[in-house]
Coordinates of C-alpha atoms in Angstrom, one line a residue:
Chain A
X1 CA -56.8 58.7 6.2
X2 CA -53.5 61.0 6.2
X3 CA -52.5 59.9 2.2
X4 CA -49.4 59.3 1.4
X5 CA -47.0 61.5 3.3
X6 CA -43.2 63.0 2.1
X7 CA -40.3 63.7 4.6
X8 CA -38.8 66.7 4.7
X9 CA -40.4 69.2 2.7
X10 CA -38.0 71.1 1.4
X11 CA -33.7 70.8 1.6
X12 CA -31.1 72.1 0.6
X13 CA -27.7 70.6 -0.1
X14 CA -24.4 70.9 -1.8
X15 CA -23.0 69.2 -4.6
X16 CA -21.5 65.7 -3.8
X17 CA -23.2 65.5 -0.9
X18 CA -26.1 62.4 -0.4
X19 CA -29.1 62.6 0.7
X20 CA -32.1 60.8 2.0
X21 CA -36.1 61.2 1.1
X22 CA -38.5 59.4 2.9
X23 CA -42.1 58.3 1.8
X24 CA -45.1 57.2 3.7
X25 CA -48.0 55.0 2.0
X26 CA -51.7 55.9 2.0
X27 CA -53.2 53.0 4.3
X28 CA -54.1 49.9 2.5
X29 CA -51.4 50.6 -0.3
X30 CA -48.4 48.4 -0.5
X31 CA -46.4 49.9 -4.0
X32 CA -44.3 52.9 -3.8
X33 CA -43.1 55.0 -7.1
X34 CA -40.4 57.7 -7.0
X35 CA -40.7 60.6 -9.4
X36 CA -38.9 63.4 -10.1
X37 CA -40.2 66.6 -11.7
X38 CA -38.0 69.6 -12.8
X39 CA -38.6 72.5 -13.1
X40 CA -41.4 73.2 -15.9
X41 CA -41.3 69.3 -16.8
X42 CA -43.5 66.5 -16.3
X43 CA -42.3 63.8 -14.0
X44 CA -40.1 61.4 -14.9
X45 CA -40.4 57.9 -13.5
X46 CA -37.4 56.8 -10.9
X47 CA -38.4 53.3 -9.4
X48 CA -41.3 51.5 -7.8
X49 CA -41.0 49.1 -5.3
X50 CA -43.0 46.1 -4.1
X51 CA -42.5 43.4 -1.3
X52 CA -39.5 45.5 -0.3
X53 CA -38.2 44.6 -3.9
X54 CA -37.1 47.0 -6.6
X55 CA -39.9 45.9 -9.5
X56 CA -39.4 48.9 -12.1
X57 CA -36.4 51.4 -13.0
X58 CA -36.3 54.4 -14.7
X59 CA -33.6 56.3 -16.8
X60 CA -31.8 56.9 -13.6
X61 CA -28.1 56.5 -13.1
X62 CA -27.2 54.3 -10.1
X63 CA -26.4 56.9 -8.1
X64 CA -30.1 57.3 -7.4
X65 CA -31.2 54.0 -5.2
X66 CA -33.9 53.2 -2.6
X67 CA -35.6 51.0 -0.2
X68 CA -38.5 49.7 1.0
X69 CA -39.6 48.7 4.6
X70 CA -42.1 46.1 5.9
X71 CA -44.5 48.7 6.8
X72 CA -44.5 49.8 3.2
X73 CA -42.9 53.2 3.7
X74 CA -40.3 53.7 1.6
X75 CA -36.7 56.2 1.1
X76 CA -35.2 57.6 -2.1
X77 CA -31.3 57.8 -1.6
X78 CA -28.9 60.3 -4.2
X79 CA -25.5 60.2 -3.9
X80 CA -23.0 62.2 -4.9
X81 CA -25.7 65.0 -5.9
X82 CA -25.2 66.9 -8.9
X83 CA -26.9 70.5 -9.7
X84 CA -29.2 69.0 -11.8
X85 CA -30.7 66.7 -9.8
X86 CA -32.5 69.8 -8.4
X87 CA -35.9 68.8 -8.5
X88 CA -39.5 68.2 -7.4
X89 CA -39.5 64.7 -5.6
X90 CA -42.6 62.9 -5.6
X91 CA -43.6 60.2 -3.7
X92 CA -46.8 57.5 -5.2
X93 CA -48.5 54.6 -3.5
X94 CA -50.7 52.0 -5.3
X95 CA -52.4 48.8 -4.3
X96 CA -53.1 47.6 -8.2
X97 CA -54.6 50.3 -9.8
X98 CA -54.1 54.0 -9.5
X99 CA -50.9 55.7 -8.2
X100 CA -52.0 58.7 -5.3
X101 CA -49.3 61.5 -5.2
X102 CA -47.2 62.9 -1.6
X103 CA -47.3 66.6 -1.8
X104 CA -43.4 66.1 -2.8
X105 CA -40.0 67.0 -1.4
X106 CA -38.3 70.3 -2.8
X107 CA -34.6 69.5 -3.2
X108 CA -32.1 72.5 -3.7
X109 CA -28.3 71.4 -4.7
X110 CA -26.2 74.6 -4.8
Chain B
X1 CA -41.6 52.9 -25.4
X2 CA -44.6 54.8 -23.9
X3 CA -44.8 58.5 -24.6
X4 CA -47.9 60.9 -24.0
X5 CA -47.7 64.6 -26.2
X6 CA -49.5 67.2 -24.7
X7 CA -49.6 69.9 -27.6
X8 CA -51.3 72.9 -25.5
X9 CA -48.2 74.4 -23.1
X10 CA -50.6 76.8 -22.2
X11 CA -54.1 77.7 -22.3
X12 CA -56.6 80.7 -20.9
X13 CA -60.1 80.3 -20.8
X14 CA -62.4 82.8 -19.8
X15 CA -64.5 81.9 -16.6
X16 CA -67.9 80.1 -17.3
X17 CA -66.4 78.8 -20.4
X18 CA -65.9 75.6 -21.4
X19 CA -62.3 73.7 -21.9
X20 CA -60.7 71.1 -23.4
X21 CA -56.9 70.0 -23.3
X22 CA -55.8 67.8 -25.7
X23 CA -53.8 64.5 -24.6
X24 CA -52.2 61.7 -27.1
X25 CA -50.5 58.4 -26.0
X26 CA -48.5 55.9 -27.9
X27 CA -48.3 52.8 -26.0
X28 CA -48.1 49.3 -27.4
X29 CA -51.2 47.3 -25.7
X30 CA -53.8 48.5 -23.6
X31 CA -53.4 51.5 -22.1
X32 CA -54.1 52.8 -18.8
X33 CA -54.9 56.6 -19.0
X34 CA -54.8 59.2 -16.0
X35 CA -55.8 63.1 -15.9
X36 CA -53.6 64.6 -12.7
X37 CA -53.9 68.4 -11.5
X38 CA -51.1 70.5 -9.7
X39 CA -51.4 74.0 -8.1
X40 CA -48.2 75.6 -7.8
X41 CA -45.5 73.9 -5.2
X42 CA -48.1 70.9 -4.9
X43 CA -48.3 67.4 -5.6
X44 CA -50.4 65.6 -8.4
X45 CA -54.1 65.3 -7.5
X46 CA -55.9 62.4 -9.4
X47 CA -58.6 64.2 -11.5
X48 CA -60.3 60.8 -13.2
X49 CA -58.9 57.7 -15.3
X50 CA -59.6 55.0 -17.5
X51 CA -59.1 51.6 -17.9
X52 CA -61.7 49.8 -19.9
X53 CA -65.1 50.0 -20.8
X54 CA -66.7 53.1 -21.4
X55 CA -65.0 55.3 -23.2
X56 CA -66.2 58.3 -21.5
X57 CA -64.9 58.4 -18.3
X58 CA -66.1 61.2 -15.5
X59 CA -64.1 62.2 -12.5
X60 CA -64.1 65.0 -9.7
X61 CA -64.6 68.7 -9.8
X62 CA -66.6 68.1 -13.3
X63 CA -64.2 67.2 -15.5
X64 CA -64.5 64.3 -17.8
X65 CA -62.4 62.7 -20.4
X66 CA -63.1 60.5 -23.5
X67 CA -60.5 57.7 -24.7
X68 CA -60.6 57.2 -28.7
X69 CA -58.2 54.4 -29.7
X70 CA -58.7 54.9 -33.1
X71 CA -56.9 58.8 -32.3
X72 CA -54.4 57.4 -29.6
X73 CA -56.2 60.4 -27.4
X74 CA -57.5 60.9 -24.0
X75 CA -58.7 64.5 -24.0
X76 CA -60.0 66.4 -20.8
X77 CA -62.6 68.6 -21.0
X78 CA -65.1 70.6 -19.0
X79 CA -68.2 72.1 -19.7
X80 CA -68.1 75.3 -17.4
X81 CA -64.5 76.4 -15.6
X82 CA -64.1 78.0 -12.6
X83 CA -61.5 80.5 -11.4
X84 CA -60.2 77.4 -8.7
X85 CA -59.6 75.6 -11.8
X86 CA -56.4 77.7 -13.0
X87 CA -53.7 74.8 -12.4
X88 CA -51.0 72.4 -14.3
X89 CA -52.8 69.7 -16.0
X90 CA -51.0 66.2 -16.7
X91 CA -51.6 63.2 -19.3
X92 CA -50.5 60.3 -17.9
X93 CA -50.2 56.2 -19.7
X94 CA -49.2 53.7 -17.8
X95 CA -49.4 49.9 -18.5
X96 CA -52.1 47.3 -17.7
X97 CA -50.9 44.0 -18.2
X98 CA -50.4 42.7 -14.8
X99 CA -53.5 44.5 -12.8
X100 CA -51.0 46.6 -11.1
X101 CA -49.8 49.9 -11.0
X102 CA -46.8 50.1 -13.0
X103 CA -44.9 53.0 -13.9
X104 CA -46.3 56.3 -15.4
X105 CA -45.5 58.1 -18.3
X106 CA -46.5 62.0 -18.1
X107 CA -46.7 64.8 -20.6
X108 CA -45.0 68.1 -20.3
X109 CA -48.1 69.6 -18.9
X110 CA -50.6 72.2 -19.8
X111 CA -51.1 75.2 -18.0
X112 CA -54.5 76.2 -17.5
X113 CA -55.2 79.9 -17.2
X114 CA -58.6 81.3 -16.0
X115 CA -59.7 85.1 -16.9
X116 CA -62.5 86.4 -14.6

């Protein structure tokens, strides 16, 4: 069983730039959650989706959207990036109970 | 609104000895309670959780945790630490309601560290 897998590991980018994160379930698991985690900080919850649908939001502005796909794997999208979205990106799948954590995508915005 | 305090920014224990960080929820129904570990530049390893029944609740690498409602706590402890144990430690509440995952609320983290 791989767990649930983040894409890419770590990037850099510039301010108003977008970018894309992609998440892959562990088998069996058909929820995703988006988190993201600065620096010294706990995470804070983004969204989760289910059946491709957006079921929970966070305290996130809009610029921060995502999407689910039919095999469960999931992206986190973040327009018009700001410095302080410079984060810790984590990745969760569920099926009902407990959420498992990706090893997280390190985003830089300089 | 859910919120979980973790009092303890940061704790060293000597090796051998035994530890206990302090976790405390305020949720408005029946809370679902997680214990997560991080090493540095990692993701969040689930250490043990609890969702009903006995309040004391065991999960890997020895640790255990005990859920008092009557304190709105969830502390983790463990009898003898290890070296391998020096990590970030996470409270986490989340809700119950519908069976299903739903979002999680985390602490600001304790850092555990481990003195041979």
């Amino acid at each position: 069983d791989a767990g649930v897998t983040q894409s890419p590991t770590h990037l850099i980018k510039t301010r108003g730039q977008q970018v894309t994160l992609r998440c892959s379930p562990k088998s069996g698991h058909d929820t995703v959650s988006w988190y993201q985690q600065a620096l010294g900080q706990g995470p804070q919850f983004i969204f989760q989706y289910y059946e491709e649908e957006e079921r929970q939001r966070g305290n996130f502005p809009d610029r921060f959207s995502g999407h689910q796909f039919p095999n469960y794997s999931s992206e986190l999208n973040v327009n018009a990036l700001l410095l302080g979205d410079s984060a810790l990106y984590l990745c969760a799948s569920s099926h009902r109970t407990e959420q498992y954590f990706g090893p997280g995508t390190r985003l830089t915005v300089t | 609104a859910q919120s979980v305090t973790q009092p303890d920014i940061h704790i060293t224990v000597s090796e051998g000895a035994s530890l206990e960080l302090r976790c405390n929820y305020s949720y408005g129904a029946t809370p679902y309670l997680f214990w997560y570990v991080q090493s540095p530049g990692q993701g969040l390893q689930l250490l043990l959780k609890y969702f009903s029944g006995d309040t004391l609740v065991q999960g890997i690498k020895g640790f255990e945790a005990e859920f008092k409602r009557s304190q709105s706590s969830f502390n983790l402890r463990k009898p003898s630490v290890h070296w391998s144990d020096a990590a970030e430690y996470f409270c986490a509440v989340g809700g119950g309601n519908t069976g299903t995952a739903s979002k999680l609320t985390f602490g600001t983290g304790t850092r555990l560290q481990v003195t041979l």
